[in-house]
Short mmCIF file of C-alpha atoms and ligand atoms in Angstrom, two decimals:
data_model
loop_
_atom_site.label_atom_id
_atom_site.label_comp_id
_atom_site.label_asym_id
_atom_site.label_seq_id
_atom_site.Cartn_x
_atom_site.Cartn_y
_atom_site.Cartn_z
CA MET A 1 -14.38 -14.63 -10.01
CA LEU A 2 -14.15 -17.18 -12.83
CA MET A 3 -13.11 -16.31 -16.34
CA ASN A 4 -15.18 -16.64 -19.15
CA ALA A 5 -14.63 -19.11 -22.15
CA VAL A 6 -13.15 -16.47 -24.01
CA GLU A 7 -10.68 -15.65 -21.39
CA SER A 8 -10.07 -19.12 -20.63
CA ALA A 9 -8.91 -20.52 -23.76
CA LEU A 10 -6.90 -16.96 -24.14
CA VAL A 11 -4.90 -18.24 -20.92
CA ASP A 12 -4.10 -21.42 -22.04
CA SER A 13 -2.54 -20.26 -25.39
CA ALA A 14 0.92 -20.11 -26.61
CA PRO A 15 0.81 -15.88 -26.99
CA ARG A 16 -0.10 -16.32 -23.46
CA ARG A 17 2.93 -18.16 -22.52
CA LEU A 18 4.87 -15.75 -24.37
CA LEU A 19 3.77 -12.99 -23.03
CA GLN A 20 3.92 -14.31 -19.00
CA ARG A 21 7.72 -15.04 -20.03
CA TYR A 22 8.15 -11.28 -20.39
CA GLU A 23 5.91 -10.32 -17.39
CA ALA A 24 8.23 -13.11 -15.46
CA HIS A 25 11.70 -11.35 -16.72
CA LEU A 26 10.32 -7.91 -15.72
CA LEU A 27 9.52 -8.80 -12.14
CA LEU A 28 13.04 -10.66 -12.10
CA GLU A 29 14.61 -7.15 -12.86
CA LEU A 30 12.60 -5.69 -10.12
CA GLY A 31 12.80 -7.88 -7.60
CA GLY A 32 15.60 -10.91 -8.36
CA ARG A 33 15.37 -14.45 -7.91
CA THR A 34 13.82 -16.77 -5.44
CA PRO A 35 16.55 -19.76 -5.10
CA GLY A 36 15.16 -22.63 -2.90
CA ALA A 37 12.28 -20.77 -1.57
CA ARG A 38 8.91 -21.37 -0.22
CA THR A 39 6.66 -19.47 -2.57
CA ALA A 40 3.20 -19.36 -3.24
CA GLU A 41 1.03 -18.26 -6.11
CA LEU A 42 -2.51 -16.72 -6.46
CA GLY A 43 -4.57 -17.88 -9.67
CA CYS A 44 -2.42 -20.36 -11.28
CA GLY A 45 -4.51 -20.86 -13.87
CA PRO A 46 -2.78 -23.44 -16.26
CA GLY A 47 -0.02 -23.67 -14.06
CA TYR A 48 2.49 -22.20 -16.59
CA GLY A 49 3.47 -19.31 -13.76
CA THR A 50 4.04 -21.78 -11.61
CA GLN A 51 6.45 -23.79 -13.86
CA LEU A 52 8.28 -20.28 -14.04
CA ILE A 53 8.36 -19.99 -10.70
CA LEU A 54 10.15 -23.53 -10.24
CA ASP A 55 12.34 -23.07 -13.13
CA LEU A 56 13.11 -19.40 -14.20
CA PHE A 57 13.12 -18.03 -10.09
CA GLY A 58 14.44 -21.19 -9.04
CA ALA A 59 11.92 -21.27 -6.10
CA ALA A 60 12.13 -24.73 -4.27
CA SER A 61 8.43 -25.47 -3.86
CA VAL A 62 4.93 -23.61 -4.80
CA ASP A 63 1.66 -23.90 -3.39
CA ALA A 64 -0.83 -22.52 -6.12
CA VAL A 65 -4.18 -21.92 -5.48
CA ASP A 66 -6.97 -21.49 -7.98
CA LEU A 67 -10.90 -21.45 -7.95
CA ASP A 68 -11.41 -22.82 -11.42
CA PRO A 69 -11.15 -27.08 -10.95
CA ALA A 70 -10.62 -26.79 -15.10
CA MET A 71 -7.78 -24.55 -14.60
CA LEU A 72 -6.24 -26.45 -11.85
CA ALA A 73 -6.46 -30.09 -14.05
CA LYS A 74 -4.63 -28.51 -16.58
CA ALA A 75 -1.65 -27.09 -13.97
CA ARG A 76 -1.82 -30.78 -12.74
CA ARG A 77 -0.85 -31.92 -16.20
CA ARG A 78 1.49 -29.13 -16.87
CA LEU A 79 3.36 -29.68 -13.37
CA ARG A 80 3.44 -33.32 -13.07
CA ARG A 81 7.16 -33.51 -13.85
CA HIS A 82 8.02 -31.26 -10.61
CA GLY A 83 6.02 -33.92 -8.23
CA ASP A 84 5.50 -32.46 -4.79
CA ALA A 85 7.37 -29.33 -5.28
CA ALA A 86 4.29 -27.90 -6.97
CA ARG A 87 1.22 -28.22 -4.30
CA LEU A 88 -2.07 -27.44 -5.79
CA ALA A 89 -5.35 -26.42 -4.60
CA GLY A 90 -8.54 -25.23 -5.09
CA GLY A 91 -9.72 -22.48 -3.06
CA SER A 92 -9.77 -18.79 -2.91
CA ALA A 93 -6.64 -16.53 -2.91
CA THR A 94 -8.37 -14.35 0.03
CA ASP A 95 -7.88 -17.77 2.60
CA LEU A 96 -4.97 -19.82 1.81
CA ALA A 97 -5.20 -21.38 4.98
CA THR A 98 -8.31 -23.38 3.94
CA ALA A 99 -7.46 -23.74 0.56
CA PHE A 100 -4.06 -25.44 1.98
CA ALA A 101 -5.15 -27.02 5.09
CA HIS A 102 -4.84 -30.82 4.13
CA VAL A 103 -1.34 -30.32 3.51
CA GLY A 104 -0.69 -27.54 6.46
CA GLY A 105 0.40 -24.52 4.27
CA GLY A 106 -1.10 -21.09 3.87
CA THR A 107 -0.26 -20.56 7.71
CA ASP A 108 1.02 -17.07 8.91
CA ALA A 109 4.47 -15.95 7.67
CA SER A 110 5.03 -19.34 6.13
CA TYR A 111 6.09 -18.05 2.91
CA GLU A 112 9.59 -16.41 1.48
CA ALA A 113 7.79 -14.80 -1.68
CA VAL A 114 4.04 -14.35 -3.14
CA PHE A 115 3.38 -14.20 -6.64
CA ASP A 116 0.40 -12.90 -8.63
CA PHE A 117 0.35 -12.90 -12.17
CA ALA A 118 -2.60 -11.03 -12.96
CA ILE A 119 -5.17 -12.42 -10.69
CA ILE A 120 -6.00 -9.67 -8.24
CA HIS A 121 -8.31 -7.96 -10.67
CA HIS A 122 -10.57 -10.71 -10.63
CA ILE A 123 -11.32 -10.49 -6.72
CA PRO A 124 -14.55 -8.54 -6.07
CA ASP A 125 -12.29 -7.87 -2.26
CA TRP A 126 -8.97 -7.36 -4.00
CA ARG A 127 -8.12 -5.57 -0.63
CA ASP A 128 -8.38 -8.57 1.23
CA ALA A 129 -6.18 -10.63 -1.37
CA LEU A 130 -3.36 -7.95 -0.19
CA ALA A 131 -3.99 -8.42 3.30
CA GLU A 132 -3.73 -12.48 2.65
CA VAL A 133 -0.63 -12.39 1.07
CA ALA A 134 0.93 -10.00 4.04
CA ARG A 135 -0.48 -12.68 6.47
CA VAL A 136 1.27 -15.65 4.72
CA LEU A 137 4.71 -13.42 3.78
CA GLU A 138 7.67 -14.00 6.42
CA PRO A 139 9.54 -10.64 7.24
CA GLY A 140 11.31 -9.59 4.53
CA GLY A 141 9.30 -11.72 2.05
CA ARG A 142 8.45 -10.85 -1.39
CA PHE A 143 5.41 -10.02 -3.26
CA PHE A 144 5.86 -10.02 -6.96
CA PHE A 145 2.43 -8.75 -8.60
CA ASP A 146 1.78 -8.26 -12.21
CA GLU A 147 -1.96 -6.83 -12.60
CA VAL A 148 -4.13 -5.35 -14.86
CA THR A 149 -5.69 -1.89 -13.63
CA ALA A 150 -9.17 0.13 -13.87
CA THR A 151 -7.64 2.12 -17.07
CA ALA A 152 -7.20 -1.32 -19.32
CA LEU A 153 -10.85 -2.91 -17.54
CA ALA A 154 -12.65 0.24 -18.80
CA ARG A 155 -11.40 -0.37 -22.59
CA PRO A 156 -13.84 -1.62 -24.83
CA THR A 157 -12.06 -4.71 -25.83
CA TYR A 158 -11.96 -6.00 -22.11
CA ARG A 159 -15.36 -4.92 -21.70
CA VAL A 160 -16.68 -6.67 -24.66
CA LEU A 161 -14.30 -9.88 -24.54
CA PHE A 162 -14.27 -10.67 -20.88
CA ASP A 163 -15.83 -10.69 -17.20
CA HIS A 164 -14.56 -8.92 -14.30
CA PRO A 165 -15.70 -7.36 -11.36
CA THR A 166 -17.39 -4.09 -12.30
CA HIS A 167 -17.06 -2.19 -8.93
CA ASP A 168 -13.92 -0.79 -7.28
CA ARG A 169 -11.32 -1.81 -9.56
CA PHE A 170 -8.19 -0.45 -8.72
CA THR A 171 -5.96 2.04 -10.42
CA THR A 172 -2.11 1.94 -10.39
CA GLY A 173 -2.27 4.60 -7.69
CA GLU A 174 -4.91 2.98 -5.79
CA PHE A 175 -3.05 -0.31 -5.79
CA LEU A 176 0.40 1.18 -4.55
CA ALA A 177 -1.54 3.08 -1.84
CA GLU A 178 -3.13 -0.03 -0.82
CA LEU A 179 0.32 -1.78 -0.08
CA PRO A 180 1.69 0.03 2.75
CA ARG A 181 -1.62 -0.35 4.46
CA HIS A 182 -0.88 -4.26 5.12
CA GLY A 183 2.76 -3.41 5.60
CA LEU A 184 3.82 -4.32 1.81
CA ASP A 185 7.04 -1.72 1.07
CA VAL A 186 7.15 -1.16 -2.82
CA GLY A 187 9.29 1.80 -2.74
CA ASP A 188 10.49 2.47 -6.29
CA ARG A 189 10.28 -1.28 -7.60
CA TRP A 190 7.12 -1.27 -10.23
CA ARG A 191 6.32 -0.20 -13.55
CA THR A 192 3.66 0.51 -15.90
CA ARG A 193 3.06 -0.65 -19.15
CA ILE A 194 0.58 0.45 -22.43
CA GLY A 195 -0.24 3.78 -20.66
CA GLY A 196 -1.04 2.62 -17.55
CA ASP A 197 -2.68 -0.43 -18.29
CA TYR A 198 -0.57 -2.93 -16.76
CA LEU A 199 1.42 -2.69 -13.63
CA PHE A 200 4.38 -4.63 -12.32
CA GLY A 201 6.13 -4.36 -9.16
CA VAL A 202 7.97 -6.31 -6.05
CA ALA A 203 7.04 -5.22 -2.85
CA VAL A 204 9.13 -6.36 0.49
CA ARG A 205 6.94 -7.26 3.57
CA ALA A 206 8.10 -5.51 6.42
CA ALA A 207 8.68 -6.86 10.20
CA ARG A 208 5.45 -7.68 12.16
CA GLY A 209 4.55 -4.84 14.13
CA ARG A 210 4.82 -2.25 11.14
CA THR A 211 2.05 -2.45 9.70
C1 LIG B 1 -6.36 -13.94 -15.81
S1 LIG B 1 -6.30 -15.38 -15.20
C2 LIG B 1 -4.33 -15.81 -14.69
C3 LIG B 1 -4.17 -16.98 -15.05
C4 LIG B 1 -2.33 -17.37 -14.70
N1 LIG B 1 -1.87 -16.35 -13.47
C5 LIG B 1 -1.83 -16.34 -15.94
O1 LIG B 1 -1.11 -15.19 -15.61
O2 LIG B 1 -1.93 -16.99 -16.93
C6 LIG B 1 -6.97 -15.28 -13.36
C7 LIG B 1 -7.16 -16.90 -12.76
O3 LIG B 1 -7.32 -16.82 -11.43
C8 LIG B 1 -8.46 -17.33 -10.92
N2 LIG B 1 -9.11 -16.65 -9.96
C9 LIG B 1 -10.12 -15.50 -9.82
N3 LIG B 1 -10.60 -15.76 -8.99
C10 LIG B 1 -9.56 -16.47 -7.86
C11 LIG B 1 -9.44 -16.51 -6.37
N4 LIG B 1 -10.40 -15.68 -5.77
N5 LIG B 1 -8.78 -16.98 -5.91
C12 LIG B 1 -8.11 -17.94 -6.51
N6 LIG B 1 -8.08 -17.94 -7.84
C13 LIG B 1 -8.90 -17.18 -8.62
C14 LIG B 1 -9.41 -17.84 -12.35
O4 LIG B 1 -9.83 -18.91 -11.82
C15 LIG B 1 -7.84 -17.58 -13.44
O5 LIG B 1 -7.43 -18.73 -13.24
#
């Protein structure tokens, strides 16, 4: 689901970049760097997360997808200096094969890490997004997630300022419980912030056949 004008402006702002750096460092503590890795990013927005995946996590490449052409245009400008290391595509995080068909990306077990910086709560069928993450991760691959839970989305500030799907939003417990259904093992590599409003974690893709 696309962001409204207020959220679009906030997502491409200096405070968001500061916050996203903090989030990335928390994910680094939980899951480590990804040096030289082939990675994918769901809902890259204006591309600051993509930049962090390359510069801070040390990935070799990022296939970054977003539904919103305006956000992709911003990301393209931000990531110009990274050349082919950042491949951007329009499409849905629930179908990476279609989004990256033109470059042969998004195939089964094709990434060593997948990043979700605050996007899965925008997807009505959020379980399908987790299934897609599991499909494209190689065994042992890591899923780094930073999510906004139903607790936050129910707050008046979120309801007044932003647009999100209103049905079937996930709590921390529901998100964590869904991961192993897709062969994603999170163990104790997760944390919450601000009374359960925000969830951070790193899950590892089990070997095939263990889903
Ligand atoms: C809250 S913003 C997060 C942007 C960026 N990852 C960040 O952390 O600043 C959510 C982004 O997800 C995108 N989005 C929403 N639904 C999507 C979907 N089904 N597939 C891909 N991108 C989606 C939106 O267009 C938006 O850019």
